[in-house]
PDB file of C-alpha atoms and ligand atoms in Angstrom:
ATOM      1  CA  MET A 288       0.000   0.000   0.000  1.00 47.00           C
ATOM      2  CA  ASN A 289       1.509   3.326  -1.038  1.00 48.00           C
ATOM      3  CA  LYS A 290       0.978   5.756   1.833  1.00 48.00           C
ATOM      4  CA  SER A 291       2.160   8.971   0.270  1.00 48.00           C
ATOM      5  CA  LYS A 292       2.317  10.958  -2.942  1.00 62.00           C
ATOM      6  CA  SER A 293       5.495  12.837  -2.063  1.00 90.00           C
ATOM      7  CA  LEU A 294       9.001  11.880  -3.105  1.00 95.00           C
ATOM      8  CA  VAL A 295       9.111   9.702   0.001  1.00 97.00           C
ATOM      9  CA  GLN A 296       7.092   6.666  -1.033  1.00 97.00           C
ATOM     10  CA  LEU A 297       6.363   4.443   1.929  1.00 97.00           C
ATOM     11  CA  ILE A 298       5.034   0.946   1.422  1.00 97.00           C
ATOM     12  CA  GLU A 299       3.238  -0.735   4.286  1.00 97.00           C
ATOM     13  CA  VAL A 300       3.047  -4.514   4.185  1.00 97.00           C
ATOM     14  CA  PRO A 301       0.933  -6.845   6.341  1.00 96.00           C
ATOM     15  CA  LYS A 302       1.966  -7.457   9.919  1.00 95.00           C
ATOM     16  CA  ILE A 303       0.199 -10.287  11.710  1.00 94.00           C
ATOM     17  CA  PHE A 304       0.241 -10.355  15.476  1.00 88.00           C
ATOM     18  CA  ASP A 305       0.137 -13.675  17.194  1.00 82.00           C
ATOM     19  CA  ASP A 306       2.938 -14.721  19.492  1.00 88.00           C
ATOM     20  CA  CYS A 307       5.330 -12.674  17.327  1.00 91.00           C
ATOM     21  CA  SER A 308       5.196 -10.142  14.524  1.00 92.00           C
ATOM     22  CA  LEU A 309       4.920 -11.995  11.249  1.00 95.00           C
ATOM     23  CA  ILE A 310       5.562  -9.666   8.322  1.00 97.00           C
ATOM     24  CA  PHE A 311       5.408 -10.609   4.684  1.00 97.00           C
ATOM     25  CA  ALA A 312       5.664  -9.086   1.230  1.00 96.00           C
ATOM     26  CA  GLN A 313       4.816 -10.592  -2.109  1.00 95.00           C
ATOM     27  CA  ALA A 314       6.085  -9.481  -5.509  1.00 94.00           C
ATOM     28  CA  LYS A 315       3.457  -7.656  -7.585  1.00 90.00           C
ATOM     29  CA  LYS A 316       0.982  -7.654  -4.682  1.00 94.00           C
ATOM     30  CA  HIS A 317       2.870  -5.561  -2.119  1.00 95.00           C
ATOM     31  CA  ILE A 318       6.112  -4.938  -4.011  1.00 97.00           C
ATOM     32  CA  PRO A 319       5.739  -3.165  -7.370  1.00 95.00           C
ATOM     33  CA  PHE A 320       8.369  -5.278  -9.173  1.00 96.00           C
ATOM     34  CA  GLU A 321       9.624  -8.833  -9.490  1.00 96.00           C
ATOM     35  CA  ILE A 322      12.230  -9.348  -6.771  1.00 97.00           C
ATOM     36  CA  ARG A 323      15.436 -10.531  -8.438  1.00 98.00           C
ATOM     37  CA  ARG A 324      17.867  -9.836  -5.619  1.00 98.00           C
ATOM     38  CA  VAL A 325      17.864  -9.345  -1.870  1.00 98.00           C
ATOM     39  CA  PHE A 326      20.626  -8.015   0.339  1.00 98.00           C
ATOM     40  CA  TRP A 327      20.709  -7.007   3.946  1.00 98.00           C
ATOM     41  CA  ILE A 328      22.869  -4.792   6.100  1.00 97.00           C
ATOM     42  CA  ALA A 329      23.718  -5.364   9.752  1.00 97.00           C
ATOM     43  CA  ASP A 330      26.512  -4.261  12.095  1.00 95.00           C
ATOM     44  CA  ALA A 331      26.744  -0.902  10.323  1.00 93.00           C
ATOM     45  CA  ASP A 332      28.963   1.718  11.875  1.00 92.00           C
ATOM     46  CA  THR A 333      26.479   4.099  13.546  1.00 93.00           C
ATOM     47  CA  GLY A 334      28.615   7.113  12.613  1.00 89.00           C
ATOM     48  CA  LEU A 335      29.016   6.196   8.953  1.00 95.00           C
ATOM     49  CA  PRO A 336      26.417   7.405   6.444  1.00 96.00           C
ATOM     50  CA  ARG A 337      25.769   5.009   3.538  1.00 97.00           C
ATOM     51  CA  GLY A 338      24.151   5.068   0.130  1.00 97.00           C
ATOM     52  CA  PHE A 339      24.998   8.313  -1.684  1.00 98.00           C
ATOM     53  CA  HIS A 340      24.075   6.914  -5.064  1.00 98.00           C
ATOM     54  CA  ALA A 341      21.227   6.421  -7.512  1.00 98.00           C
ATOM     55  CA  HIS A 342      20.557   3.493  -9.802  1.00 98.00           C
ATOM     56  CA  LYS A 343      20.042   3.864 -13.528  1.00 98.00           C
ATOM     57  CA  THR A 344      17.651   0.902 -13.703  1.00 98.00           C
ATOM     58  CA  ASN A 345      17.429  -0.968 -10.415  1.00 98.00           C
ATOM     59  CA  ARG A 346      14.444  -0.223  -8.185  1.00 98.00           C
ATOM     60  CA  GLN A 347      14.507  -1.002  -4.494  1.00 98.00           C
ATOM     61  CA  ILE A 348      12.423  -1.245  -1.372  1.00 98.00           C
ATOM     62  CA  LEU A 349      14.289  -0.874   1.872  1.00 98.00           C
ATOM     63  CA  PHE A 350      12.885  -2.139   5.172  1.00 98.00           C
ATOM     64  CA  CYS A 351      14.399  -1.306   8.530  1.00 98.00           C
ATOM     65  CA  LEU A 352      13.771  -4.590  10.341  1.00 98.00           C
ATOM     66  CA  ARG A 353      15.336  -3.425  13.584  1.00 97.00           C
ATOM     67  CA  GLY A 354      16.539  -0.057  14.863  1.00 97.00           C
ATOM     68  CA  SER A 355      16.119   3.101  12.858  1.00 97.00           C
ATOM     69  CA  ILE A 356      17.724   5.198  10.170  1.00 97.00           C
ATOM     70  CA  GLN A 357      17.168   8.542   8.563  1.00 98.00           C
ATOM     71  CA  ILE A 358      16.769   8.434   4.798  1.00 98.00           C
ATOM     72  CA  ILE A 359      17.229  11.255   2.329  1.00 98.00           C
ATOM     73  CA  VAL A 360      15.688  10.942  -1.132  1.00 98.00           C
ATOM     74  CA  ASP A 361      16.431  13.392  -3.895  1.00 98.00           C
ATOM     75  CA  ASN A 362      15.188  13.564  -7.500  1.00 97.00           C
ATOM     76  CA  GLY A 363      17.508  16.393  -8.502  1.00 97.00           C
ATOM     77  CA  LYS A 364      14.845  19.021  -7.787  1.00 95.00           C
ATOM     78  CA  ILE A 365      13.383  18.090  -4.422  1.00 95.00           C
ATOM     79  CA  ARG A 366      15.106  16.604  -1.403  1.00 97.00           C
ATOM     80  CA  GLU A 367      13.035  14.966   1.343  1.00 98.00           C
ATOM     81  CA  GLU A 368      13.842  13.037   4.484  1.00 98.00           C
ATOM     82  CA  VAL A 369      12.094  10.431   6.571  1.00 98.00           C
ATOM     83  CA  VAL A 370      12.906   8.247   9.553  1.00 98.00           C
ATOM     84  CA  LEU A 371      12.432   4.534   8.944  1.00 98.00           C
ATOM     85  CA  ASP A 372      11.826   2.596  12.161  1.00 98.00           C
ATOM     86  CA  LYS A 373       8.995   0.109  11.577  1.00 97.00           C
ATOM     87  CA  PRO A 374       9.738  -3.376  10.235  1.00 97.00           C
ATOM     88  CA  ASN A 375       6.582  -3.466   8.106  1.00 97.00           C
ATOM     89  CA  VAL A 376       6.987  -0.029   6.500  1.00 98.00           C
ATOM     90  CA  GLY A 377       9.510   0.148   3.673  1.00 98.00           C
ATOM     91  CA  ILE A 378      10.645   2.974   1.455  1.00 98.00           C
ATOM     92  CA  PHE A 379      10.543   2.661  -2.315  1.00 98.00           C
ATOM     93  CA  PHE A 380      13.531   3.974  -4.274  1.00 98.00           C
ATOM     94  CA  ASN A 381      12.597   4.269  -7.897  1.00 98.00           C
ATOM     95  CA  ASN A 382      15.429   4.233 -10.399  1.00 98.00           C
ATOM     96  CA  MET A 383      17.135   7.621 -10.755  1.00 98.00           C
ATOM     97  CA  ILE A 384      16.403   8.592  -7.162  1.00 98.00           C
ATOM     98  CA  TRP A 385      19.452   9.664  -5.208  1.00 98.00           C
ATOM     99  CA  HIS A 386      19.384   8.218  -1.689  1.00 98.00           C
ATOM    100  CA  GLU A 387      21.392   8.599   1.474  1.00 98.00           C
ATOM    101  CA  MET A 388      21.125   6.650   4.728  1.00 97.00           C
ATOM    102  CA  LEU A 389      22.158   8.456   7.886  1.00 96.00           C
ATOM    103  CA  LYS A 390      21.986   8.110  11.662  1.00 94.00           C
ATOM    104  CA  PHE A 391      22.109   4.340  11.932  1.00 96.00           C
ATOM    105  CA  GLN A 392      20.911   3.416  15.387  1.00 96.00           C
ATOM    106  CA  LYS A 393      22.976   0.695  17.042  1.00 95.00           C
ATOM    107  CA  ASN A 394      21.887  -2.830  15.997  1.00 95.00           C
ATOM    108  CA  THR A 395      19.957  -1.592  12.984  1.00 97.00           C
ATOM    109  CA  VAL A 396      19.176  -4.271  10.415  1.00 98.00           C
ATOM    110  CA  LEU A 397      18.131  -3.326   6.885  1.00 98.00           C
ATOM    111  CA  LEU A 398      16.602  -5.531   4.226  1.00 98.00           C
ATOM    112  CA  VAL A 399      16.703  -4.359   0.606  1.00 98.00           C
ATOM    113  CA  LEU A 400      14.576  -5.897  -2.147  1.00 98.00           C
ATOM    114  CA  ASN A 401      15.807  -5.224  -5.672  1.00 98.00           C
ATOM    115  CA  SER A 402      14.283  -5.400  -9.127  1.00 98.00           C
ATOM    116  CA  HIS A 403      17.605  -6.250 -10.828  1.00 98.00           C
ATOM    117  CA  PRO A 404      20.718  -8.342 -10.275  1.00 98.00           C
ATOM    118  CA  TYR A 405      23.841  -6.623  -9.002  1.00 98.00           C
ATOM    119  CA  ASP A 406      25.577  -4.535 -11.635  1.00 98.00           C
ATOM    120  CA  PRO A 407      28.237  -2.014 -10.631  1.00 98.00           C
ATOM    121  CA  LYS A 408      27.609  -0.124 -13.910  1.00 98.00           C
ATOM    122  CA  ASP A 409      24.052   0.592 -12.756  1.00 98.00           C
ATOM    123  CA  TYR A 410      25.331   2.886  -9.976  1.00 98.00           C
ATOM    124  CA  ILE A 411      25.608   6.664 -10.258  1.00 98.00           C
ATOM    125  CA  ARG A 412      27.899   7.582  -7.395  1.00 98.00           C
ATOM    126  CA  LYS A 413      28.680  11.196  -8.245  1.00 98.00           C
ATOM    127  CA  TYR A 414      25.950  13.666  -7.304  1.00 98.00           C
ATOM    128  CA  GLN A 415      26.931  16.127 -10.048  1.00 98.00           C
ATOM    129  CA  GLN A 416      26.645  13.378 -12.657  1.00 98.00           C
ATOM    130  CA  PHE A 417      23.236  12.432 -11.215  1.00 98.00           C
ATOM    131  CA  LEU A 418      22.072  16.052 -11.508  1.00 98.00           C
ATOM    132  CA  LYS A 419      23.212  16.223 -15.136  1.00 97.00           C
ATOM    133  CA  LEU A 420      21.362  13.008 -16.009  1.00 97.00           C
ATOM    134  CA  VAL A 421      18.056  13.899 -14.298  1.00 96.00           C
ATOM    135  CA  ASN A 422      17.987  17.491 -15.446  1.00 92.00           C
ATOM    136  CA  LYS A 423      18.813  16.976 -19.122  1.00 80.00           C
TER     137      LYS A 423
HETATM  138  P1  TYD B 431      28.231  -1.628  -2.662  1.00 93.30           P
HETATM  139  O1  TYD B 431      26.897  -1.644  -3.296  1.00 93.30           O
HETATM  140  O2  TYD B 431      29.323  -0.865  -3.352  1.00 93.30           O
HETATM  141  O3  TYD B 431      28.035  -1.136  -1.149  1.00 93.30           O
HETATM  142  P2  TYD B 431      28.251   0.303  -0.498  1.00 93.30           P
HETATM  143  O4  TYD B 431      27.820   1.327  -1.502  1.00 93.30           O
HETATM  144  O5  TYD B 431      27.365   0.268   0.724  1.00 93.30           O
HETATM  145  O6  TYD B 431      29.706   0.353  -0.161  1.00 93.30           O
HETATM  146  O7  TYD B 431      28.693  -3.109  -2.478  1.00 93.30           O
HETATM  147  C1  TYD B 431      29.840  -3.457  -1.755  1.00 93.30           C
HETATM  148  C2  TYD B 431      30.401  -4.763  -2.295  1.00 93.30           C
HETATM  149  O8  TYD B 431      29.433  -5.816  -2.212  1.00 93.30           O
HETATM  150  C3  TYD B 431      30.836  -4.684  -3.741  1.00 93.30           C
HETATM  151  O9  TYD B 431      32.101  -5.332  -3.850  1.00 93.30           O
HETATM  152  C4  TYD B 431      29.842  -5.510  -4.512  1.00 93.30           C
HETATM  153  C5  TYD B 431      29.225  -6.406  -3.486  1.00 93.30           C
HETATM  154  N1  TYD B 431      27.774  -6.602  -3.712  1.00 93.30           N
HETATM  155  C6  TYD B 431      27.347  -7.683  -4.451  1.00 93.30           C
HETATM  156  O10 TYD B 431      28.142  -8.503  -4.957  1.00 93.30           O
HETATM  157  N2  TYD B 431      26.000  -7.863  -4.618  1.00 93.30           N
HETATM  158  C7  TYD B 431      25.094  -7.004  -4.107  1.00 93.30           C
HETATM  159  O11 TYD B 431      23.860  -7.201  -4.270  1.00 93.30           O
HETATM  160  C8  TYD B 431      25.564  -5.860  -3.361  1.00 93.30           C
HETATM  161  C9  TYD B 431      24.602  -4.866  -2.787  1.00 93.30           C
HETATM  162  C10 TYD B 431      26.911  -5.715  -3.179  1.00 93.30           C
END
């Protein structure tokens, strides 16, 4: 379910309460792409910001399964920020959206669903190059 029309696109997936929190997401139903790759991040240095790139093609949904982080999203014209701290609320990064992850709380665990396999050539790591590509 898309909860917002701003640059920050949050996706809430079902969370079932029983004797634990059971959270699930299904491609096409909750996730707007076929999931071709998953990676996760744990034991991140709390003082070290991450991300600082955009993808030419790959689309992603990032869930903060534990802890919290601040996320910046930027389309070259607008920059918005949001705190991600609920395991069933992810943020959608469309392709060509610059994103930064800051303020990792200790023990934060992130799960990232991806529309494409890993390809280092898909990364735009220089902000000035990103601006040129989105504003042309
Ligand atoms: P990278 O995406 O550059 O991480 P960061 O921007 O946070 O430093 O990935 C770091 C290394 O992990 C790089 O050598 C490639 C490898 N990697 C994969 O092989 N597959 C993946 O899905 C990811 C995310 C990284």
